[in-house]
mmCIF file of C-alpha atoms in Angstrom:
data_model
loop_
_atom_site.group_PDB
_atom_site.id
_atom_site.type_symbol
_atom_site.label_atom_id
_atom_site.label_comp_id
_atom_site.label_asym_id
_atom_site.label_seq_id
_atom_site.Cartn_x
_atom_site.Cartn_y
_atom_site.Cartn_z
ATOM 1 C CA UNK A 1 3.968 -0.608 20.068
ATOM 2 C CA UNK A 2 3.366 -0.311 16.298
ATOM 3 C CA UNK A 3 1.626 -3.137 14.508
ATOM 4 C CA UNK A 4 3.877 -5.300 12.377
ATOM 5 C CA UNK A 5 2.973 -5.887 8.765
ATOM 6 C CA UNK A 6 3.578 -9.382 7.418
ATOM 7 C CA UNK A 7 2.466 -11.340 4.365
ATOM 8 C CA UNK A 8 -0.658 -12.449 6.278
ATOM 9 C CA UNK A 9 -1.677 -8.905 7.218
ATOM 10 C CA UNK A 10 -4.826 -7.550 5.572
ATOM 11 C CA UNK A 11 -4.379 -3.987 4.316
ATOM 12 C CA UNK A 12 -6.697 -1.432 2.742
ATOM 13 C CA UNK A 13 -6.671 2.250 1.896
ATOM 14 C CA UNK A 14 -8.149 4.340 4.691
ATOM 15 C CA UNK A 15 -11.592 5.706 3.814
ATOM 16 C CA UNK A 16 -10.662 9.028 5.464
ATOM 17 C CA UNK A 17 -8.318 10.046 2.667
ATOM 18 C CA UNK A 18 -8.896 11.357 -0.829
ATOM 19 C CA UNK A 19 -6.827 10.233 -3.793
ATOM 20 C CA UNK A 20 -6.669 10.646 -7.540
ATOM 21 C CA UNK A 21 -4.628 9.418 -10.467
ATOM 22 C CA UNK A 22 -2.152 11.829 -12.039
ATOM 23 C CA UNK A 23 -1.204 10.101 -15.264
ATOM 24 C CA UNK A 24 0.420 6.866 -14.111
ATOM 25 C CA UNK A 25 1.130 8.286 -10.647
ATOM 26 C CA UNK A 26 -1.193 9.012 -7.721
ATOM 27 C CA UNK A 27 -1.779 11.828 -5.252
ATOM 28 C CA UNK A 28 -3.285 11.213 -1.824
ATOM 29 C CA UNK A 29 -4.610 13.836 0.570
ATOM 30 C CA UNK A 30 -4.451 12.826 4.224
ATOM 31 C CA UNK A 31 -7.565 14.711 5.330
ATOM 32 C CA UNK A 32 -6.751 14.943 9.040
ATOM 33 C CA UNK A 33 -3.406 16.685 8.481
ATOM 34 C CA UNK A 34 -4.016 18.276 5.085
ATOM 35 C CA UNK A 35 -0.766 16.750 3.793
ATOM 36 C CA UNK A 36 -0.494 15.518 0.200
ATOM 37 C CA UNK A 37 1.498 12.411 -0.722
ATOM 38 C CA UNK A 38 2.656 11.325 -4.160
ATOM 39 C CA UNK A 39 3.199 7.804 -5.425
ATOM 40 C CA UNK A 40 5.246 6.719 -8.425
ATOM 41 C CA UNK A 41 3.667 4.365 -10.999
ATOM 42 C CA UNK A 42 4.344 1.184 -8.997
ATOM 43 C CA UNK A 43 3.153 2.824 -5.785
ATOM 44 C CA UNK A 44 0.060 4.067 -7.625
ATOM 45 C CA UNK A 45 -0.671 0.523 -8.802
ATOM 46 C CA UNK A 46 -0.376 -0.748 -5.227
ATOM 47 C CA UNK A 47 -2.641 2.082 -4.058
ATOM 48 C CA UNK A 48 -5.230 1.044 -6.663
ATOM 49 C CA UNK A 49 -5.055 -2.536 -5.398
ATOM 50 C CA UNK A 50 -5.622 -1.251 -1.849
ATOM 51 C CA UNK A 51 -9.106 -0.004 -2.772
ATOM 52 C CA UNK A 52 -10.315 -3.399 -1.513
ATOM 53 C CA UNK A 53 -8.911 -5.110 1.589
ATOM 54 C CA UNK A 54 -6.413 -7.806 0.680
ATOM 55 C CA UNK A 55 -3.461 -9.623 2.154
ATOM 56 C CA UNK A 56 0.070 -8.405 1.661
ATOM 57 C CA UNK A 57 0.769 -11.795 0.081
ATOM 58 C CA UNK A 58 -1.908 -11.112 -2.561
ATOM 59 C CA UNK A 59 -0.419 -7.672 -3.216
ATOM 60 C CA UNK A 60 3.033 -9.199 -3.629
ATOM 61 C CA UNK A 61 1.679 -11.787 -6.070
ATOM 62 C CA UNK A 62 -0.049 -9.097 -8.147
ATOM 63 C CA UNK A 63 3.108 -6.975 -8.346
ATOM 64 C CA UNK A 64 5.265 -9.989 -9.249
ATOM 65 C CA UNK A 65 2.797 -10.856 -12.033
ATOM 66 C CA UNK A 66 2.843 -7.306 -13.445
ATOM 67 C CA UNK A 67 6.470 -6.200 -13.020
ATOM 68 C CA UNK A 68 9.909 -7.653 -13.689
ATOM 69 C CA UNK A 69 11.241 -7.721 -10.126
ATOM 70 C CA UNK A 70 12.935 -10.301 -7.937
ATOM 71 C CA UNK A 71 10.541 -11.758 -5.333
ATOM 72 C CA UNK A 72 12.765 -10.833 -2.356
ATOM 73 C CA UNK A 73 13.163 -7.240 -3.583
ATOM 74 C CA UNK A 74 9.439 -6.969 -4.283
ATOM 75 C CA UNK A 75 8.535 -8.163 -0.797
ATOM 76 C CA UNK A 76 11.066 -5.885 0.894
ATOM 77 C CA UNK A 77 9.984 -2.798 -1.055
ATOM 78 C CA UNK A 78 6.291 -3.593 -0.595
ATOM 79 C CA UNK A 79 6.625 -3.987 3.172
ATOM 80 C CA UNK A 80 8.578 -0.713 3.421
ATOM 81 C CA UNK A 81 5.926 1.143 1.418
ATOM 82 C CA UNK A 82 3.069 -0.316 3.456
ATOM 83 C CA UNK A 83 4.829 0.554 6.737
ATOM 84 C CA UNK A 84 5.246 4.151 5.512
ATOM 85 C CA UNK A 85 1.622 4.378 4.347
ATOM 86 C CA UNK A 86 0.464 3.014 7.701
ATOM 87 C CA UNK A 87 2.688 5.397 9.684
ATOM 88 C CA UNK A 88 1.201 8.310 7.731
ATOM 89 C CA UNK A 89 -2.355 7.106 8.367
ATOM 90 C CA UNK A 90 -3.070 6.337 4.730
ATOM 91 C CA UNK A 91 -3.872 2.639 5.138
ATOM 92 C CA UNK A 92 -5.573 0.458 7.715
ATOM 93 C CA UNK A 93 -4.147 -2.882 8.733
ATOM 94 C CA UNK A 94 -5.545 -5.884 10.526
ATOM 95 C CA UNK A 95 -4.325 -9.387 11.228
ATOM 96 C CA UNK A 96 -5.405 -12.340 9.094
#
């Protein structure tokens, strides 16, 4: 059963992948599969924040402080992105 990501979950970029900034976007190479992923500017900012392990709640707070977005929409979009990144093996998650 897949792990559920909640506001208390600690997330971090997987050390097995390689990434770089492309202007205000980001490219990530999943080294096991050789697949490249691209992130838009907001996704790239989240990726940058994931360089150090932090809670999803802390990520949400940082995004709310930096962008004009409704809290419910921010949380929903953030959780969807993190689920996708985890499914693709780009981030590691652990419980609080």
